[in-house]
JSON list of C-alpha atoms in Angstrom, two decimals:
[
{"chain": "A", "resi": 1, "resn": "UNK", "atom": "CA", "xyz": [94.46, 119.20, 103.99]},
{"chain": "A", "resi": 2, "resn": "UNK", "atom": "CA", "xyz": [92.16, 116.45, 102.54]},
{"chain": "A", "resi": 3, "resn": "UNK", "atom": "CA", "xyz": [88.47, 117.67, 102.28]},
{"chain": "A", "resi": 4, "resn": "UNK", "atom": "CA", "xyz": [86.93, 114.87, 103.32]},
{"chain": "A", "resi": 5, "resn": "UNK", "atom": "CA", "xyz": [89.05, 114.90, 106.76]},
{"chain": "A", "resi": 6, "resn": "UNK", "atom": "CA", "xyz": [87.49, 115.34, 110.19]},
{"chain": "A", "resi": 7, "resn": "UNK", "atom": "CA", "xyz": [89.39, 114.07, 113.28]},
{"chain": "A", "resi": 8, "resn": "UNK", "atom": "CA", "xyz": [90.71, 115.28, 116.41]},
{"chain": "A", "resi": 9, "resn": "UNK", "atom": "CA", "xyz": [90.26, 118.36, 118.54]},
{"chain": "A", "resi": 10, "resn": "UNK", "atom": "CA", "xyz": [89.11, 120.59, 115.69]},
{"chain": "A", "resi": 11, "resn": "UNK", "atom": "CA", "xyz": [85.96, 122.54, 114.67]},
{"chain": "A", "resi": 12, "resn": "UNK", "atom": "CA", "xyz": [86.94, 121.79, 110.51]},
{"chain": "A", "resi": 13, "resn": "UNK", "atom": "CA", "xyz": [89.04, 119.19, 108.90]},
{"chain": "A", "resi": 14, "resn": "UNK", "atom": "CA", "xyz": [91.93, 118.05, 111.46]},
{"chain": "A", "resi": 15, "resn": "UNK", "atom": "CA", "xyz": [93.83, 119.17, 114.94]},
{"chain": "A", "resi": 16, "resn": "UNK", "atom": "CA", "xyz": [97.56, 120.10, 113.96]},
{"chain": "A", "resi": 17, "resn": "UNK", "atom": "CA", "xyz": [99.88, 117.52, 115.35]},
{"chain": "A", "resi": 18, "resn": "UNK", "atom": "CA", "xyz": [103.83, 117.64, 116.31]},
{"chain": "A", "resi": 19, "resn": "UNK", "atom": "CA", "xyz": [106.29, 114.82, 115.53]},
{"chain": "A", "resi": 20, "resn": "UNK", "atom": "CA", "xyz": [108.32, 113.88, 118.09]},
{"chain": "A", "resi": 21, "resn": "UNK", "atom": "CA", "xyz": [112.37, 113.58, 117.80]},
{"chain": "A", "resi": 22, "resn": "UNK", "atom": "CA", "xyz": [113.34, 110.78, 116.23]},
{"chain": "A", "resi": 23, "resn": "UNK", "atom": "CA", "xyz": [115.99, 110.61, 119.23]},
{"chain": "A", "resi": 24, "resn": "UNK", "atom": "CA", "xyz": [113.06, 110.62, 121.71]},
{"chain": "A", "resi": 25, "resn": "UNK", "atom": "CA", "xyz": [111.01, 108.24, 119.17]},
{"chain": "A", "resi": 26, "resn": "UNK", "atom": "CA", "xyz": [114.59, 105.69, 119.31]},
{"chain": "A", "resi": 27, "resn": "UNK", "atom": "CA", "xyz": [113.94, 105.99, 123.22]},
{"chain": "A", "resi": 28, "resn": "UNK", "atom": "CA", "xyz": [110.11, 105.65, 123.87]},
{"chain": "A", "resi": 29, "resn": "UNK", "atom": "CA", "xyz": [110.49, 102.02, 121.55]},
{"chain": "A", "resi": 30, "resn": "UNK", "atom": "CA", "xyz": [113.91, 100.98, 123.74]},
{"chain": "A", "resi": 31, "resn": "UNK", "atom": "CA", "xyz": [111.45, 101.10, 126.55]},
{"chain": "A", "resi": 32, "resn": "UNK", "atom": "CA", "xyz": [108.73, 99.87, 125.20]},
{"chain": "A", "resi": 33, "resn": "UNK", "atom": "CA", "xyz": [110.57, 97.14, 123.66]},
{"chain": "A", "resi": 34, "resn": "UNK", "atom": "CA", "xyz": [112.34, 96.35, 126.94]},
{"chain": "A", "resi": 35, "resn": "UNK", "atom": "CA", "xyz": [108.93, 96.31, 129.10]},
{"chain": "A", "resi": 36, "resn": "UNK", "atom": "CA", "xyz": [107.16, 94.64, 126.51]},
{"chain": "A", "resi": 37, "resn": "UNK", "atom": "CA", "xyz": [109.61, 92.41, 125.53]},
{"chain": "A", "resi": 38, "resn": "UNK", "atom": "CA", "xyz": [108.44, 93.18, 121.80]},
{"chain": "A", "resi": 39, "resn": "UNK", "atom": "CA", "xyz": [110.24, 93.91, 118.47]},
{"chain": "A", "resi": 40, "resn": "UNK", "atom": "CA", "xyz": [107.10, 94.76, 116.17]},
{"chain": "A", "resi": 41, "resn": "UNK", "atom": "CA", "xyz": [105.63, 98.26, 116.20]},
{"chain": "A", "resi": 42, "resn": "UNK", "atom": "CA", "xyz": [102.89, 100.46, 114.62]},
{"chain": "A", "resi": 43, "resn": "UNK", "atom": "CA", "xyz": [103.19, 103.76, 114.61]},
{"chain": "A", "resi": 44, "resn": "UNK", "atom": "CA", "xyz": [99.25, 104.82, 114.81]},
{"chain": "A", "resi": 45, "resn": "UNK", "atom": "CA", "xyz": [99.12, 108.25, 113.38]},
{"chain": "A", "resi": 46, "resn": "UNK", "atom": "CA", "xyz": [96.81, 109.93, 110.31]},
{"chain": "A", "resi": 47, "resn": "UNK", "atom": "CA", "xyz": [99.91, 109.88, 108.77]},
{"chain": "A", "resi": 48, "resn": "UNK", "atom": "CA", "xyz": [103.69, 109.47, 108.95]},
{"chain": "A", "resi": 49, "resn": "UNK", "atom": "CA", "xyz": [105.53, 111.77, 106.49]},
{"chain": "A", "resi": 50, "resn": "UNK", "atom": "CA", "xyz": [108.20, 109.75, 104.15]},
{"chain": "A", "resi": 51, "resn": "UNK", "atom": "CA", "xyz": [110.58, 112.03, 105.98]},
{"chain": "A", "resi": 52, "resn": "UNK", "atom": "CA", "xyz": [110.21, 111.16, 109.02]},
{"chain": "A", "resi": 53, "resn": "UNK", "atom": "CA", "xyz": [109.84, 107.36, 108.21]},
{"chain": "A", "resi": 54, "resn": "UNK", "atom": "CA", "xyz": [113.34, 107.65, 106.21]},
{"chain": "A", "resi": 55, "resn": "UNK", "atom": "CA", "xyz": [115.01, 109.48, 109.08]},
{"chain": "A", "resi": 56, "resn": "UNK", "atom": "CA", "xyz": [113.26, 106.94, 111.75]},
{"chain": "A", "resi": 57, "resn": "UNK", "atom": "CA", "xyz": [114.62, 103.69, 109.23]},
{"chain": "A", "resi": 58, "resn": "UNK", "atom": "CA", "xyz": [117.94, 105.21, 109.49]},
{"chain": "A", "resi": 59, "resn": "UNK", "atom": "CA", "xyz": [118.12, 106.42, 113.51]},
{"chain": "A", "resi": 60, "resn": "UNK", "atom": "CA", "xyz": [116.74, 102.29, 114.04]},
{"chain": "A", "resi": 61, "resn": "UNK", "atom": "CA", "xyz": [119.38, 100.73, 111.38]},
{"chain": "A", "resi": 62, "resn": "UNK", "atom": "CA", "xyz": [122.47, 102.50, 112.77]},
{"chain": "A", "resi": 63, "resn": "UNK", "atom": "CA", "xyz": [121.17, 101.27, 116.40]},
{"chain": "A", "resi": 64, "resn": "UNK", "atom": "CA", "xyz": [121.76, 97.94, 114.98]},
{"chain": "A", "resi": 65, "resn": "UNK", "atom": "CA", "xyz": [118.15, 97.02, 116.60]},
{"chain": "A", "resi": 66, "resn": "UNK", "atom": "CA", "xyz": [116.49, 94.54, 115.37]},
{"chain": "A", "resi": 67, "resn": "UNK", "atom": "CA", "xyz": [112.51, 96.49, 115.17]},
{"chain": "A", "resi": 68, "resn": "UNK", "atom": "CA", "xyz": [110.18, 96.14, 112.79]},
{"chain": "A", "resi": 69, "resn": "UNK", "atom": "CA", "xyz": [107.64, 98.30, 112.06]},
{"chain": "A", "resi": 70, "resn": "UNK", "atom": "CA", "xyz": [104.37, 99.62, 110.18]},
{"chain": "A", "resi": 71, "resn": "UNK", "atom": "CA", "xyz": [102.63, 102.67, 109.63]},
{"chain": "A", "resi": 72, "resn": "UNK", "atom": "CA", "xyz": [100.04, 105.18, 108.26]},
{"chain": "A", "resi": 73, "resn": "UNK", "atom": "CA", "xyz": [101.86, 107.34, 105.16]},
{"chain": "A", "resi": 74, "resn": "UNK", "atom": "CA", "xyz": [101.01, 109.54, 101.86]},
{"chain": "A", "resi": 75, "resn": "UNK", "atom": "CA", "xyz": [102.13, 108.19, 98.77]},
{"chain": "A", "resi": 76, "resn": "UNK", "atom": "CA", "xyz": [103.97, 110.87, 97.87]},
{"chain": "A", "resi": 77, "resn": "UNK", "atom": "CA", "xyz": [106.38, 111.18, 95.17]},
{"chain": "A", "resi": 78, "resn": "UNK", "atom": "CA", "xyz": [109.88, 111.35, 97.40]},
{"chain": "A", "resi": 79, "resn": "UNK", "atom": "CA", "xyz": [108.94, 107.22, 97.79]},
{"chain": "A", "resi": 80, "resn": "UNK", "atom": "CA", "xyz": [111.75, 106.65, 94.96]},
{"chain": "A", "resi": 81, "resn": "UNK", "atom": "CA", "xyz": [113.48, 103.24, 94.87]},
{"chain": "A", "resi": 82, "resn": "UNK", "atom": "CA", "xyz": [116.36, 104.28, 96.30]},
{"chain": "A", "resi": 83, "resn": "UNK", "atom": "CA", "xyz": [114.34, 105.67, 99.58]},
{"chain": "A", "resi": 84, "resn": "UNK", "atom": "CA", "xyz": [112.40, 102.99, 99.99]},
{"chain": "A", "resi": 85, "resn": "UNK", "atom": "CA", "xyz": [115.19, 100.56, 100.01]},
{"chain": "A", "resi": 86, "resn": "UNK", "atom": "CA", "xyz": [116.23, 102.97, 102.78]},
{"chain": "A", "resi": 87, "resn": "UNK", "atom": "CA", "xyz": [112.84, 102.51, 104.64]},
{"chain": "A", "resi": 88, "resn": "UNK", "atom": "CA", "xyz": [113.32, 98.30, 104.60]},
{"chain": "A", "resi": 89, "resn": "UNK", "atom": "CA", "xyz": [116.60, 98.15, 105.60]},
{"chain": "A", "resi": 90, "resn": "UNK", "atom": "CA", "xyz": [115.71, 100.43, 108.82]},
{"chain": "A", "resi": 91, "resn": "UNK", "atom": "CA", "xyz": [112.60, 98.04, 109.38]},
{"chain": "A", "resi": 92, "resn": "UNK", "atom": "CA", "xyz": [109.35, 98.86, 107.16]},
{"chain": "A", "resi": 93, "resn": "UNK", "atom": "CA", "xyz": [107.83, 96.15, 107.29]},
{"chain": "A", "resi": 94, "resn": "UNK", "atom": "CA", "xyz": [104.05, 97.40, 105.54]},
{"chain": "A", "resi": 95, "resn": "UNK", "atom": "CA", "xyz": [102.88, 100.89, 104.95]},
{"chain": "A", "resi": 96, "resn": "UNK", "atom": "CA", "xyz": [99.40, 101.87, 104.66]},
{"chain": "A", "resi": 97, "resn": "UNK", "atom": "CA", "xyz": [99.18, 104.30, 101.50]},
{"chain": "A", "resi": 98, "resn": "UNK", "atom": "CA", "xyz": [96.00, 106.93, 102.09]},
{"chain": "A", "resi": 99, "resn": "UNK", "atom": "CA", "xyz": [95.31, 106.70, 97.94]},
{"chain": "A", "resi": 100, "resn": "UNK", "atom": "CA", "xyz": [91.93, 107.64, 98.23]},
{"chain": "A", "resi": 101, "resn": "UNK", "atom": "CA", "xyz": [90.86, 107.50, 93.67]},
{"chain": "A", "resi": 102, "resn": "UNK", "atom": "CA", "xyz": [92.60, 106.84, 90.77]},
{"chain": "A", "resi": 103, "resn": "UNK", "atom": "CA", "xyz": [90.78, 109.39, 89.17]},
{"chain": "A", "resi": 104, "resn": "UNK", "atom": "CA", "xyz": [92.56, 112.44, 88.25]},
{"chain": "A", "resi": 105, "resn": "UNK", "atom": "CA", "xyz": [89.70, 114.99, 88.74]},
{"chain": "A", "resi": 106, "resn": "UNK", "atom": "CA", "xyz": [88.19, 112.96, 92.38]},
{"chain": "A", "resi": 107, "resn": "UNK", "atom": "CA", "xyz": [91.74, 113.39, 93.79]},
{"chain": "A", "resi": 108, "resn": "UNK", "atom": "CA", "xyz": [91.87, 116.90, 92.83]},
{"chain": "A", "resi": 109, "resn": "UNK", "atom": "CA", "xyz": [88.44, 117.61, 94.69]},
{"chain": "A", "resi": 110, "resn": "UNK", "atom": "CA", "xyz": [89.97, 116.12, 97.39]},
{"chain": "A", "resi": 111, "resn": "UNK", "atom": "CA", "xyz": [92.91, 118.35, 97.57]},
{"chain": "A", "resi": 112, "resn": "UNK", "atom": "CA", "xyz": [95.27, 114.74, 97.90]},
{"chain": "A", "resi": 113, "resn": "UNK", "atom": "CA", "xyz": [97.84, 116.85, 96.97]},
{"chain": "A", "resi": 114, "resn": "UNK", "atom": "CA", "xyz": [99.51, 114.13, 94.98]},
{"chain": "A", "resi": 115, "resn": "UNK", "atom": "CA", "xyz": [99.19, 112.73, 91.45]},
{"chain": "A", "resi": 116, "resn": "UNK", "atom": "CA", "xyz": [97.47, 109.43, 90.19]},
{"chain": "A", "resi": 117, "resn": "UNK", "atom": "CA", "xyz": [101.14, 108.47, 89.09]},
{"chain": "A", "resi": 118, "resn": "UNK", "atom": "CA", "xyz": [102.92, 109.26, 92.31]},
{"chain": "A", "resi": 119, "resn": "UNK", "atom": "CA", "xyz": [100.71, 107.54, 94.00]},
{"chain": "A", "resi": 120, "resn": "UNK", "atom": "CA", "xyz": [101.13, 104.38, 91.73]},
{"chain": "A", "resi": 121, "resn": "UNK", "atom": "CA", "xyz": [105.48, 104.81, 91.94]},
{"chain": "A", "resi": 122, "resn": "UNK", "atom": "CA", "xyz": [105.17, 104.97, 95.77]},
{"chain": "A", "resi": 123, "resn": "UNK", "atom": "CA", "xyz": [103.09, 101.65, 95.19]},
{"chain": "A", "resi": 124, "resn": "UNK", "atom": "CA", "xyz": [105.53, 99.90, 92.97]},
{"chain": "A", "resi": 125, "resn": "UNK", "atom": "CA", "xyz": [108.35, 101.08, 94.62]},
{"chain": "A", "resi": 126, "resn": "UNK", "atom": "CA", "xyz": [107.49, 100.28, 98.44]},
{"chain": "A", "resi": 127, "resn": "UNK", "atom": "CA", "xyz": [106.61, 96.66, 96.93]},
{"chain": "A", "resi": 128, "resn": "UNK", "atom": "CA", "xyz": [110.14, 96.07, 95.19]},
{"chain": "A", "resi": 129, "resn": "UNK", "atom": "CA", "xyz": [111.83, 97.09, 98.36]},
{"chain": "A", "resi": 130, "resn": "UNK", "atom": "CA", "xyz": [110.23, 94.23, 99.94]},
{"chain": "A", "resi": 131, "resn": "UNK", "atom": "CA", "xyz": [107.67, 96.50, 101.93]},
{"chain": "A", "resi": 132, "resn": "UNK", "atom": "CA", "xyz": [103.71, 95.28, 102.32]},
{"chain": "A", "resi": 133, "resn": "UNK", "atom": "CA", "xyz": [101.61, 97.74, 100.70]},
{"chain": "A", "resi": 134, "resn": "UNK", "atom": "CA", "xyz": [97.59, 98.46, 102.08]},
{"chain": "A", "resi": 135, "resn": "UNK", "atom": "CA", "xyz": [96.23, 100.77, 99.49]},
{"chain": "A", "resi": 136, "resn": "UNK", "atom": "CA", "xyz": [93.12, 102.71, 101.23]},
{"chain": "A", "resi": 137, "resn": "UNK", "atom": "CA", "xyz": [90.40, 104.04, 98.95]},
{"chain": "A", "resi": 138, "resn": "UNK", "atom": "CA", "xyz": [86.67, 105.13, 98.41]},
{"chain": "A", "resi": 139, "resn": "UNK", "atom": "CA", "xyz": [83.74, 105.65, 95.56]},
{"chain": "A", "resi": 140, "resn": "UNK", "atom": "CA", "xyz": [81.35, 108.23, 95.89]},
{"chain": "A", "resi": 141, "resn": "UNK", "atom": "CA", "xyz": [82.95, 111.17, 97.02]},
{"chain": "A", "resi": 142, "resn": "UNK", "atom": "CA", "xyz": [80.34, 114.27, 95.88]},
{"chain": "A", "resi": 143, "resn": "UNK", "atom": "CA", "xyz": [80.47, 114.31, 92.14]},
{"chain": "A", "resi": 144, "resn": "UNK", "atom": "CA", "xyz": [82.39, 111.26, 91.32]},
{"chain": "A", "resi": 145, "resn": "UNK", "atom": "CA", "xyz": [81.16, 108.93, 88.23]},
{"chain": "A", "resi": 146, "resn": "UNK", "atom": "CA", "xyz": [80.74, 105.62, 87.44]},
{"chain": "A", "resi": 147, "resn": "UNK", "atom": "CA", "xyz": [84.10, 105.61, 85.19]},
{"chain": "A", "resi": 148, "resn": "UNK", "atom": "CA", "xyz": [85.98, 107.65, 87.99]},
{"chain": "A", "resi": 149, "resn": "UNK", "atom": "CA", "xyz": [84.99, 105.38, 90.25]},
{"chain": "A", "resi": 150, "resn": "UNK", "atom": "CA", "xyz": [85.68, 102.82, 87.74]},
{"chain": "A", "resi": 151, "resn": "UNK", "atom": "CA", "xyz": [89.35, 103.99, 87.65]},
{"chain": "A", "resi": 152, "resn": "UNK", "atom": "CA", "xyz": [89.73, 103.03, 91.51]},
{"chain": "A", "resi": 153, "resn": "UNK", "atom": "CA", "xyz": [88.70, 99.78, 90.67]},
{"chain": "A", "resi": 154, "resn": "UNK", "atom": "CA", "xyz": [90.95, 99.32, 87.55]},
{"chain": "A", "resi": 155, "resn": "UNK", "atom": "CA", "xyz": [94.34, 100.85, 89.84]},
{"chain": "A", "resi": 156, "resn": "UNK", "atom": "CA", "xyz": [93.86, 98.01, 92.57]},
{"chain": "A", "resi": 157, "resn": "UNK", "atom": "CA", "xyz": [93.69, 95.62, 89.89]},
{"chain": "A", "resi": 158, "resn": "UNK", "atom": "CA", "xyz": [96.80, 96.67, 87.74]},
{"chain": "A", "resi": 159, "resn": "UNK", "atom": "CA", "xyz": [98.61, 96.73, 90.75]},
{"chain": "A", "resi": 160, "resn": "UNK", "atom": "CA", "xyz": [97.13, 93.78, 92.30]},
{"chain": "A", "resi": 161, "resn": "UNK", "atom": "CA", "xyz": [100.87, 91.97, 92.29]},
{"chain": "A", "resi": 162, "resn": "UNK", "atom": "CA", "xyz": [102.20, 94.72, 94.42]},
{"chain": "A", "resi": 163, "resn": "UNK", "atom": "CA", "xyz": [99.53, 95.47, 97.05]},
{"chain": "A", "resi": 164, "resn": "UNK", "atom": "CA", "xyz": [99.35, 93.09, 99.82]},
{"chain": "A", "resi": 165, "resn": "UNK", "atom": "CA", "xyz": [95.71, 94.43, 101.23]},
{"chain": "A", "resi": 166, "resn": "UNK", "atom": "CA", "xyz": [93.45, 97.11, 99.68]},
{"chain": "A", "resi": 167, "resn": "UNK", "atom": "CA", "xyz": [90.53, 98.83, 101.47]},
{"chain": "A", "resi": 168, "resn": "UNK", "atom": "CA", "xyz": [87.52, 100.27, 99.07]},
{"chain": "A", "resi": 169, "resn": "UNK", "atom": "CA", "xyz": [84.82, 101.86, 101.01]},
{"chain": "A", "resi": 170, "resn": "UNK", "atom": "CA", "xyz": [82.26, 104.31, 100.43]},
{"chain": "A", "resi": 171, "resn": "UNK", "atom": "CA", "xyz": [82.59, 107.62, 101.10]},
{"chain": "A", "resi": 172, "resn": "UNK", "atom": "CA", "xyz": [80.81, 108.92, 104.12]},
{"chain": "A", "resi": 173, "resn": "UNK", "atom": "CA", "xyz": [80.35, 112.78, 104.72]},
{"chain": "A", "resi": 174, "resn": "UNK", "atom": "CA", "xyz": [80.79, 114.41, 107.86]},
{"chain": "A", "resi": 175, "resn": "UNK", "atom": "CA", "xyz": [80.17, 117.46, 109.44]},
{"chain": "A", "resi": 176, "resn": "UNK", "atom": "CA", "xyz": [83.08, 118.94, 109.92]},
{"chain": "A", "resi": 177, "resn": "UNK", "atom": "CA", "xyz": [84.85, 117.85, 106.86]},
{"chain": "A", "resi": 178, "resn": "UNK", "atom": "CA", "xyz": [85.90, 120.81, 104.30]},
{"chain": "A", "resi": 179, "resn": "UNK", "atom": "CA", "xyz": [83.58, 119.12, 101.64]},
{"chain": "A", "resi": 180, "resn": "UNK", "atom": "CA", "xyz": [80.30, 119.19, 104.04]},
{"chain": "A", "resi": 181, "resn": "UNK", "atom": "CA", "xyz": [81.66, 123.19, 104.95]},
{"chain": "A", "resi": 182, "resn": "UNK", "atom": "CA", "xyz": [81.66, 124.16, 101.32]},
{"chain": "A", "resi": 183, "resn": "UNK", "atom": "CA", "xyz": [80.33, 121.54, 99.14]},
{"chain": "A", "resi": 184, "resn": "UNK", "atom": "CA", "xyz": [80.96, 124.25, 96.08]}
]
């Protein structure tokens, strides 16, 4: 839903996906674990949803396996305490947090679909529970300021104590993205 998203098999912003079972997911990382002779996964995907991950942390805790894992997820407001707890215990080991700005109005534009101060909770919280937090961001979306920009800056640094790795890059526009489609 982001606008300035453009990846996979899709004319405009990005190809639908399916999630797999977390059953089936418990049974493609037995086998790759076994063939591989490997404990540490991560689970490359534009995103997984805090649902998933908290069913996933659960399905691997009550196997009583001993995986650890990292992902790709939205720091979305269901990242309470108590869930992310949850997310440790069933082997989180670091999540990387798609936060985009700090700026109330940028994140807006790009329809992030979560608050400044959601995204800042799922920060705190994922860090108290013991999980390594990546926060990914980027200046210069179209019509972003100095002091919006600004605000990025000032969000890594406030939370510098609970973010293990940060990524600031400039925003690059392509063609397919919703923001190069209708720039309005």
């Amino acid at each position: 839903k982001c606008a300035f998203c453009h990846y996979g098999l899709a004319k405009t912003g990005t190809a639908p996906y399916r999630e797999r079972p977390v059953e089936q997911v418990l049974e493609h990382l037995q086998e790759l674990s076994c063939r591989y002779d490997c404990t540490l996964f991560y689970f490359s995907e534009d995103s997984l949803a805090p649902k998933t991950a908290l069913k996933l942390a659960g399905a691997i805790e009550k196997s009583g396996r001993s995986w650890r894992w990292s992902t790709d997820m939205r720091p979305e407001k269901t990242l309470s305490p108590g869930r992310c707890a949850k997310l440790k215990k069933g082997g989180l080991l670091s999540a990387a947090l798609g936060i985009e700005s700090a700026s109330t109005r940028v994140a807006s534009l790009i329809n992030k679909g979560i608050t400044v101060e959601d995204a800042r909770a799922a920060v705190v919280n994922l860090a108290e529970a013991g999980v390594a937090v990546e926060a990914m961001c980027f200046t210069d979306f179209p019509t972003e300021t100095v002091h919006e920009a600004r605000a990025t800056i000032s969000f890594i640094k406030e939370l510098r104590e609970n973010i293990a790795l940060f990524i600031c890059g400039c925003f690059d526009l392509v063609s397919g993205a919703r923001v190069a489609l209708r720039p309005h």
